[in-house]
Amino acid sequence: MTSREPALSVVVPMFNEESVLPLLVERLRPVLDGLGEPYEVVAVDDGSTDATPIVLTGLRRGWPQLRVIRLRRNSGHQAALTAGLFRARGGYVASIDADLQDPPEVLVDMLRLARDETLDIVYGVRADRSTDTAFKRSTAGLYYRLVRRLVGNTVPAQAGDFRLLSRATVEALRELPERRPVLRLVVPWLGFPSGEVRYVRDQRAAGSTKYSLSRMVRLATDSITSFSGAPLRLATWLGAGGMLLCTVMLVLAIIAYFRDSTVTGWASLYVAVLFLGAVQLLCLGLLGEYIARIYTAVQGRPSYFVGSDTADLVEQPAPDA
Ligand code: UDP
Ligand code: MG
């Protein structure tokens, strides 16, 4: 194998996707072969516990452009994606889900747009999510509204992790000290010229979602805390509001005292105490969220471990003839 660099790398993170893999190859391979340029597919096996690694090994026999990176443990979609991005060698690096929700054919449009308009980033924007569940759609809508508000409008709405990056963008990402970047926020933040390709999000081709509710909440929390200190300021505002309320109540209490009307209000006292307790706990929790981030950052542990990479096997230094 020559060390000629591929024009395009396609990173596919996967966790327990044995059932979609054959379908994926069936659709992805013709698209990439049709490019007429050297390419590589970087399958990142995120510590799958099903037959995914075996299926991948089998597929590699008939598809030399398929490269398999195996992570030692399940590290999550974002970490798997990052592992693939940082190890990809292509001039452009695209990322796509394994489950065919993002149509591989769109990759060609992304590459063309990036070249024609000399863009560094092309986002796949979901024009239609009618195949997603109502729950997924509404939580996604809320998520994008929130991050656009907190992070800024540079984050394209409805753009997930289906996108194309130039080599320069990948190198810029690599320079960030962050161990656990939320790519869909960090990428727009880099400020490279970007464009969009709209596409219709399909149904999962096989298998079931690997994003549990708790993982979705994790992604949302990471997204907010990695880009904004606004929740911390919430405590200040709540405190200020509470003080104002207290002042008003104090004045009312003094007036009531001088008017000789007895203070009723066990209930209101009780509610006020509970409410303040709740607000304090909430603020503590928010603080904790940021401290946890600091803690993780200080520990400096990598967010994934690469167990093996088939590129390391084939890339033996060939003696020059
Ligand atoms: N994925 C991964 N590691 C995980 C969870 C998911 O690599 O721990 C992959 C998964 O195999 C798929 C992609 O991330 O290729 C998106 O996951 P999924 O389709 O389950 O999420 P959804 O589309 O339901 O949001
Ligand atoms: Mg999916």
PDB file of N, CA and C in Angstrom, residues 200-274:
ATOM      1  N   VAL A 200     -32.847  15.000   4.176  1.00  0.00           N
ATOM      2  CA  VAL A 200     -33.955  14.443   4.943  1.00  0.00           C
ATOM      3  C   VAL A 200     -33.428  13.289   5.784  1.00  0.00           C
ATOM      4  N   ARG A 201     -33.686  13.355   7.073  1.00  0.00           N
ATOM      5  CA  ARG A 201     -33.186  12.327   7.978  1.00  0.00           C
ATOM      6  C   ARG A 201     -34.072  11.094   7.900  1.00  0.00           C
ATOM      7  N   ASP A 202     -33.434   9.993   7.592  1.00  0.00           N
ATOM      8  CA  ASP A 202     -34.175   8.735   7.453  1.00  0.00           C
ATOM      9  C   ASP A 202     -34.383   8.048   8.779  1.00  0.00           C
ATOM     10  N   GLN A 203     -35.107   6.955   8.685  1.00  0.00           N
ATOM     11  CA  GLN A 203     -35.259   6.114   9.860  1.00  0.00           C
ATOM     12  C   GLN A 203     -33.992   5.271  10.024  1.00  0.00           C
ATOM     13  N   ARG A 204     -33.751   4.837  11.221  1.00  0.00           N
ATOM     14  CA  ARG A 204     -32.645   3.924  11.473  1.00  0.00           C
ATOM     15  C   ARG A 204     -32.846   2.668  10.621  1.00  0.00           C
ATOM     16  N   ALA A 205     -31.793   2.236   9.911  1.00  0.00           N
ATOM     17  CA  ALA A 205     -31.948   1.117   8.972  1.00  0.00           C
ATOM     18  C   ALA A 205     -32.163  -0.208   9.693  1.00  0.00           C
ATOM     19  N   ALA A 206     -31.544  -0.383  10.838  1.00  0.00           N
ATOM     20  CA  ALA A 206     -31.713  -1.618  11.616  1.00  0.00           C
ATOM     21  C   ALA A 206     -31.211  -1.358  13.023  1.00  0.00           C
ATOM     22  N   GLY A 207     -31.522  -2.287  13.926  1.00  0.00           N
ATOM     23  CA  GLY A 207     -31.053  -2.120  15.304  1.00  0.00           C
ATOM     24  C   GLY A 207     -31.839  -1.037  16.027  1.00  0.00           C
ATOM     25  N   SER A 208     -31.368  -0.690  17.212  1.00  0.00           N
ATOM     26  CA  SER A 208     -32.102   0.314  17.982  1.00  0.00           C
ATOM     27  C   SER A 208     -31.150   1.425  18.405  1.00  0.00           C
ATOM     28  N   THR A 209     -31.730   2.543  18.835  1.00  0.00           N
ATOM     29  CA  THR A 209     -30.905   3.703  19.169  1.00  0.00           C
ATOM     30  C   THR A 209     -29.937   3.386  20.307  1.00  0.00           C
ATOM     31  N   LYS A 210     -28.762   3.994  20.234  1.00  0.00           N
ATOM     32  CA  LYS A 210     -27.762   3.790  21.277  1.00  0.00           C
ATOM     33  C   LYS A 210     -27.708   5.018  22.180  1.00  0.00           C
ATOM     34  N   TYR A 211     -28.597   5.960  21.913  1.00  0.00           N
ATOM     35  CA  TYR A 211     -28.634   7.167  22.731  1.00  0.00           C
ATOM     36  C   TYR A 211     -29.777   7.070  23.726  1.00  0.00           C
ATOM     37  N   SER A 212     -29.462   6.697  24.951  1.00  0.00           N
ATOM     38  CA  SER A 212     -30.491   6.622  25.971  1.00  0.00           C
ATOM     39  C   SER A 212     -30.826   8.034  26.419  1.00  0.00           C
ATOM     40  N   LEU A 213     -31.895   8.154  27.178  1.00  0.00           N
ATOM     41  CA  LEU A 213     -32.294   9.466  27.681  1.00  0.00           C
ATOM     42  C   LEU A 213     -31.166  10.078  28.509  1.00  0.00           C
ATOM     43  N   SER A 214     -30.520   9.242  29.325  1.00  0.00           N
ATOM     44  CA  SER A 214     -29.473   9.795  30.186  1.00  0.00           C
ATOM     45  C   SER A 214     -28.298  10.299  29.343  1.00  0.00           C
ATOM     46  N   ARG A 215     -28.018   9.641  28.225  1.00  0.00           N
ATOM     47  CA  ARG A 215     -26.941  10.130  27.354  1.00  0.00           C
ATOM     48  C   ARG A 215     -27.328  11.443  26.684  1.00  0.00           C
ATOM     49  N   MET A 216     -28.610  11.575  26.367  1.00  0.00           N
ATOM     50  CA  MET A 216     -29.067  12.825  25.769  1.00  0.00           C
ATOM     51  C   MET A 216     -28.927  13.961  26.772  1.00  0.00           C
ATOM     52  N   VAL A 217     -29.297  13.681  28.031  1.00  0.00           N
ATOM     53  CA  VAL A 217     -29.185  14.706  29.070  1.00  0.00           C
ATOM     54  C   VAL A 217     -27.712  15.078  29.274  1.00  0.00           C
ATOM     55  N   ARG A 218     -26.849  14.057  29.219  1.00  0.00           N
ATOM     56  CA  ARG A 218     -25.408  14.281  29.374  1.00  0.00           C
ATOM     57  C   ARG A 218     -24.888  15.217  28.277  1.00  0.00           C
ATOM     58  N   LEU A 219     -25.299  14.932  27.047  1.00  0.00           N
ATOM     59  CA  LEU A 219     -24.852  15.752  25.912  1.00  0.00           C
ATOM     60  C   LEU A 219     -25.324  17.189  26.083  1.00  0.00           C
ATOM     61  N   ALA A 220     -26.578  17.342  26.516  1.00  0.00           N
ATOM     62  CA  ALA A 220     -27.127  18.684  26.695  1.00  0.00           C
ATOM     63  C   ALA A 220     -26.371  19.416  27.806  1.00  0.00           C
ATOM     64  N   THR A 221     -26.117  18.730  28.930  1.00  0.00           N
ATOM     65  CA  THR A 221     -25.394  19.370  30.032  1.00  0.00           C
ATOM     66  C   THR A 221     -23.978  19.744  29.599  1.00  0.00           C
ATOM     67  N   ASP A 222     -23.303  18.820  28.923  1.00  0.00           N
ATOM     68  CA  ASP A 222     -21.955  19.109  28.433  1.00  0.00           C
ATOM     69  C   ASP A 222     -21.973  20.297  27.487  1.00  0.00           C
ATOM     70  N   SER A 223     -22.986  20.343  26.630  1.00  0.00           N
ATOM     71  CA  SER A 223     -23.060  21.420  25.646  1.00  0.00           C
ATOM     72  C   SER A 223     -23.150  22.764  26.342  1.00  0.00           C
ATOM     73  N   ILE A 224     -23.999  22.831  27.347  1.00  0.00           N
ATOM     74  CA  ILE A 224     -24.218  24.113  28.009  1.00  0.00           C
ATOM     75  C   ILE A 224     -23.016  24.494  28.865  1.00  0.00           C
ATOM     76  N   THR A 225     -22.568  23.552  29.703  1.00  0.00           N
ATOM     77  CA  THR A 225     -21.501  23.925  30.636  1.00  0.00           C
ATOM     78  C   THR A 225     -20.163  24.132  29.922  1.00  0.00           C
ATOM     79  N   SER A 226     -19.982  23.535  28.732  1.00  0.00           N
ATOM     80  CA  SER A 226     -18.686  23.719  28.085  1.00  0.00           C
ATOM     81  C   SER A 226     -18.613  25.060  27.365  1.00  0.00           C
ATOM     82  N   PHE A 227     -19.731  25.736  27.230  1.00  0.00           N
ATOM     83  CA  PHE A 227     -19.705  26.964  26.462  1.00  0.00           C
ATOM     84  C   PHE A 227     -20.232  28.187  27.179  1.00  0.00           C
ATOM     85  N   SER A 228     -20.860  27.983  28.322  1.00  0.00           N
ATOM     86  CA  SER A 228     -21.510  29.130  28.916  1.00  0.00           C
ATOM     87  C   SER A 228     -21.492  29.075  30.432  1.00  0.00           C
ATOM     88  N   GLY A 229     -21.233  30.228  31.035  1.00  0.00           N
ATOM     89  CA  GLY A 229     -21.305  30.323  32.482  1.00  0.00           C
ATOM     90  C   GLY A 229     -22.659  30.836  32.944  1.00  0.00           C
ATOM     91  N   ALA A 230     -23.579  30.964  31.990  1.00  0.00           N
ATOM     92  CA  ALA A 230     -24.878  31.555  32.319  1.00  0.00           C
ATOM     93  C   ALA A 230     -25.587  30.863  33.492  1.00  0.00           C
ATOM     94  N   PRO A 231     -25.573  29.513  33.570  1.00  0.00           N
ATOM     95  CA  PRO A 231     -26.266  28.892  34.709  1.00  0.00           C
ATOM     96  C   PRO A 231     -25.700  29.326  36.049  1.00  0.00           C
ATOM     97  N   LEU A 232     -24.391  29.620  36.076  1.00  0.00           N
ATOM     98  CA  LEU A 232     -23.803  30.063  37.343  1.00  0.00           C
ATOM     99  C   LEU A 232     -24.366  31.410  37.763  1.00  0.00           C
ATOM    100  N   ARG A 233     -24.618  32.255  36.773  1.00  0.00           N
ATOM    101  CA  ARG A 233     -25.150  33.580  37.079  1.00  0.00           C
ATOM    102  C   ARG A 233     -26.608  33.506  37.520  1.00  0.00           C
ATOM    103  N   LEU A 234     -27.232  32.382  37.227  1.00  0.00           N
ATOM    104  CA  LEU A 234     -28.616  32.175  37.652  1.00  0.00           C
ATOM    105  C   LEU A 234     -28.726  32.358  39.162  1.00  0.00           C
ATOM    106  N   ALA A 235     -27.711  31.832  39.884  1.00  0.00           N
ATOM    107  CA  ALA A 235     -27.724  31.928  41.342  1.00  0.00           C
ATOM    108  C   ALA A 235     -27.764  33.393  41.772  1.00  0.00           C
ATOM    109  N   THR A 236     -26.965  34.207  41.103  1.00  0.00           N
ATOM    110  CA  THR A 236     -26.933  35.629  41.437  1.00  0.00           C
ATOM    111  C   THR A 236     -28.309  36.251  41.259  1.00  0.00           C
ATOM    112  N   TRP A 237     -28.914  35.967  40.136  1.00  0.00           N
ATOM    113  CA  TRP A 237     -30.226  36.561  39.858  1.00  0.00           C
ATOM    114  C   TRP A 237     -31.294  36.062  40.810  1.00  0.00           C
ATOM    115  N   LEU A 238     -31.249  34.757  41.091  1.00  0.00           N
ATOM    116  CA  LEU A 238     -32.226  34.211  42.042  1.00  0.00           C
ATOM    117  C   LEU A 238     -32.036  34.852  43.403  1.00  0.00           C
ATOM    118  N   GLY A 239     -30.780  35.008  43.804  1.00  0.00           N
ATOM    119  CA  GLY A 239     -30.469  35.624  45.088  1.00  0.00           C
ATOM    120  C   GLY A 239     -30.982  37.054  45.151  1.00  0.00           C
ATOM    121  N   ALA A 240     -30.733  37.810  44.066  1.00  0.00           N
ATOM    122  CA  ALA A 240     -31.167  39.207  44.025  1.00  0.00           C
ATOM    123  C   ALA A 240     -32.690  39.285  44.094  1.00  0.00           C
ATOM    124  N   GLY A 241     -33.343  38.418  43.328  1.00  0.00           N
ATOM    125  CA  GLY A 241     -34.816  38.392  43.333  1.00  0.00           C
ATOM    126  C   GLY A 241     -35.343  38.056  44.714  1.00  0.00           C
ATOM    127  N   GLY A 242     -34.703  37.067  45.355  1.00  0.00           N
ATOM    128  CA  GLY A 242     -35.126  36.639  46.686  1.00  0.00           C
ATOM    129  C   GLY A 242     -34.995  37.767  47.695  1.00  0.00           C
ATOM    130  N   MET A 243     -33.900  38.529  47.591  1.00  0.00           N
ATOM    131  CA  MET A 243     -33.678  39.628  48.519  1.00  0.00           C
ATOM    132  C   MET A 243     -34.742  40.719  48.357  1.00  0.00           C
ATOM    133  N   LEU A 244     -35.059  40.984  47.108  1.00  0.00           N
ATOM    134  CA  LEU A 244     -36.082  41.983  46.817  1.00  0.00           C
ATOM    135  C   LEU A 244     -37.412  41.562  47.436  1.00  0.00           C
ATOM    136  N   LEU A 245     -37.734  40.299  47.222  1.00  0.00           N
ATOM    137  CA  LEU A 245     -38.980  39.751  47.753  1.00  0.00           C
ATOM    138  C   LEU A 245     -38.998  39.866  49.283  1.00  0.00           C
ATOM    139  N   CYS A 246     -37.864  39.550  49.905  1.00  0.00           N
ATOM    140  CA  CYS A 246     -37.756  39.611  51.361  1.00  0.00           C
ATOM    141  C   CYS A 246     -37.991  41.034  51.856  1.00  0.00           C
ATOM    142  N   THR A 247     -37.404  42.003  51.148  1.00  0.00           N
ATOM    143  CA  THR A 247     -37.562  43.398  51.555  1.00  0.00           C
ATOM    144  C   THR A 247     -39.034  43.790  51.537  1.00  0.00           C
ATOM    145  N   VAL A 248     -39.702  43.427  50.457  1.00  0.00           N
ATOM    146  CA  VAL A 248     -41.135  43.733  50.354  1.00  0.00           C
ATOM    147  C   VAL A 248     -41.891  43.094  51.506  1.00  0.00           C
ATOM    148  N   MET A 249     -41.587  41.821  51.781  1.00  0.00           N
ATOM    149  CA  MET A 249     -42.281  41.107  52.855  1.00  0.00           C
ATOM    150  C   MET A 249     -42.022  41.769  54.200  1.00  0.00           C
ATOM    151  N   LEU A 250     -40.779  42.218  54.395  1.00  0.00           N
ATOM    152  CA  LEU A 250     -40.411  42.863  55.661  1.00  0.00           C
ATOM    153  C   LEU A 250     -41.233  44.126  55.860  1.00  0.00           C
ATOM    154  N   VAL A 251     -41.317  44.925  54.809  1.00  0.00           N
ATOM    155  CA  VAL A 251     -42.104  46.162  54.890  1.00  0.00           C
ATOM    156  C   VAL A 251     -43.556  45.833  55.227  1.00  0.00           C
ATOM    157  N   LEU A 252     -44.088  44.830  54.544  1.00  0.00           N
ATOM    158  CA  LEU A 252     -45.478  44.424  54.796  1.00  0.00           C
ATOM    159  C   LEU A 252     -45.657  43.966  56.235  1.00  0.00           C
ATOM    160  N   ALA A 253     -44.679  43.235  56.741  1.00  0.00           N
ATOM    161  CA  ALA A 253     -44.771  42.716  58.102  1.00  0.00           C
ATOM    162  C   ALA A 253     -44.762  43.858  59.116  1.00  0.00           C
ATOM    163  N   ILE A 254     -43.910  44.860  58.853  1.00  0.00           N
ATOM    164  CA  ILE A 254     -43.828  46.008  59.769  1.00  0.00           C
ATOM    165  C   ILE A 254     -45.158  46.763  59.773  1.00  0.00           C
ATOM    166  N   ILE A 255     -45.681  46.981  58.564  1.00  0.00           N
ATOM    167  CA  ILE A 255     -46.974  47.669  58.479  1.00  0.00           C
ATOM    168  C   ILE A 255     -48.040  46.896  59.246  1.00  0.00           C
ATOM    169  N   ALA A 256     -48.055  45.579  59.048  1.00  0.00           N
ATOM    170  CA  ALA A 256     -49.067  44.745  59.716  1.00  0.00           C
ATOM    171  C   ALA A 256     -48.911  44.834  61.236  1.00  0.00           C
ATOM    172  N   TYR A 257     -47.659  44.887  61.706  1.00  0.00           N
ATOM    173  CA  TYR A 257     -47.387  44.965  63.135  1.00  0.00           C
ATOM    174  C   TYR A 257     -47.984  46.233  63.727  1.00  0.00           C
ATOM    175  N   PHE A 258     -47.762  47.357  63.047  1.00  0.00           N
ATOM    176  CA  PHE A 258     -48.263  48.623  63.579  1.00  0.00           C
ATOM    177  C   PHE A 258     -49.762  48.781  63.429  1.00  0.00           C
ATOM    178  N   ARG A 259     -50.323  48.046  62.492  1.00  0.00           N
ATOM    179  CA  ARG A 259     -51.775  48.129  62.346  1.00  0.00           C
ATOM    180  C   ARG A 259     -52.479  47.180  63.304  1.00  0.00           C
ATOM    181  N   ASP A 260     -51.641  46.470  64.069  1.00  0.00           N
ATOM    182  CA  ASP A 260     -52.210  45.595  65.086  1.00  0.00           C
ATOM    183  C   ASP A 260     -52.889  44.348  64.533  1.00  0.00           C
ATOM    184  N   SER A 261     -52.695  44.091  63.261  1.00  0.00           N
ATOM    185  CA  SER A 261     -53.283  42.853  62.749  1.00  0.00           C
ATOM    186  C   SER A 261     -52.256  41.733  62.949  1.00  0.00           C
ATOM    187  N   THR A 262     -52.714  40.646  63.472  1.00  0.00           N
ATOM    188  CA  THR A 262     -51.774  39.564  63.766  1.00  0.00           C
ATOM    189  C   THR A 262     -51.277  38.916  62.479  1.00  0.00           C
ATOM    190  N   VAL A 263     -50.070  38.428  62.556  1.00  0.00           N
ATOM    191  CA  VAL A 263     -49.503  37.773  61.382  1.00  0.00           C
ATOM    192  C   VAL A 263     -50.016  36.346  61.299  1.00  0.00           C
ATOM    193  N   THR A 264     -50.854  36.131  60.310  1.00  0.00           N
ATOM    194  CA  THR A 264     -51.208  34.734  60.026  1.00  0.00           C
ATOM    195  C   THR A 264     -50.096  34.247  59.116  1.00  0.00           C
ATOM    196  N   GLY A 265     -50.095  33.004  58.714  1.00  0.00           N
ATOM    197  CA  GLY A 265     -49.125  32.669  57.674  1.00  0.00           C
ATOM    198  C   GLY A 265     -48.102  31.639  58.063  1.00  0.00           C
ATOM    199  N   TRP A 266     -48.551  30.616  58.687  1.00  0.00           N
ATOM    200  CA  TRP A 266     -47.704  29.463  58.844  1.00  0.00           C
ATOM    201  C   TRP A 266     -47.328  28.907  57.472  1.00  0.00           C
ATOM    202  N   ALA A 267     -48.386  28.792  56.665  1.00  0.00           N
ATOM    203  CA  ALA A 267     -48.220  28.172  55.352  1.00  0.00           C
ATOM    204  C   ALA A 267     -47.218  28.936  54.500  1.00  0.00           C
ATOM    205  N   SER A 268     -47.367  30.265  54.480  1.00  0.00           N
ATOM    206  CA  SER A 268     -46.468  31.029  53.607  1.00  0.00           C
ATOM    207  C   SER A 268     -45.030  30.938  54.102  1.00  0.00           C
ATOM    208  N   LEU A 269     -44.870  30.871  55.420  1.00  0.00           N
ATOM    209  CA  LEU A 269     -43.535  30.734  55.989  1.00  0.00           C
ATOM    210  C   LEU A 269     -42.899  29.421  55.545  1.00  0.00           C
ATOM    211  N   TYR A 270     -43.698  28.420  55.661  1.00  0.00           N
ATOM    212  CA  TYR A 270     -43.281  27.068  55.327  1.00  0.00           C
ATOM    213  C   TYR A 270     -42.862  26.993  53.852  1.00  0.00           C
ATOM    214  N   VAL A 271     -43.714  27.550  52.998  1.00  0.00           N
ATOM    215  CA  VAL A 271     -43.451  27.527  51.551  1.00  0.00           C
ATOM    216  C   VAL A 271     -42.173  28.308  51.238  1.00  0.00           C
ATOM    217  N   ALA A 272     -42.033  29.472  51.920  1.00  0.00           N
ATOM    218  CA  ALA A 272     -40.859  30.288  51.651  1.00  0.00           C
ATOM    219  C   ALA A 272     -39.582  29.551  52.029  1.00  0.00           C
ATOM    220  N   VAL A 273     -39.605  28.867  53.160  1.00  0.00           N
ATOM    221  CA  VAL A 273     -38.410  28.136  53.609  1.00  0.00           C
ATOM    222  C   VAL A 273     -38.070  27.014  52.628  1.00  0.00           C
ATOM    223  N   LEU A 274     -39.108  26.277  52.250  1.00  0.00           N
ATOM    224  CA  LEU A 274     -38.888  25.183  51.300  1.00  0.00           C
ATOM    225  C   LEU A 274     -38.342  25.703  49.979  1.00  0.00           C
TER     226      LEU A 274
END
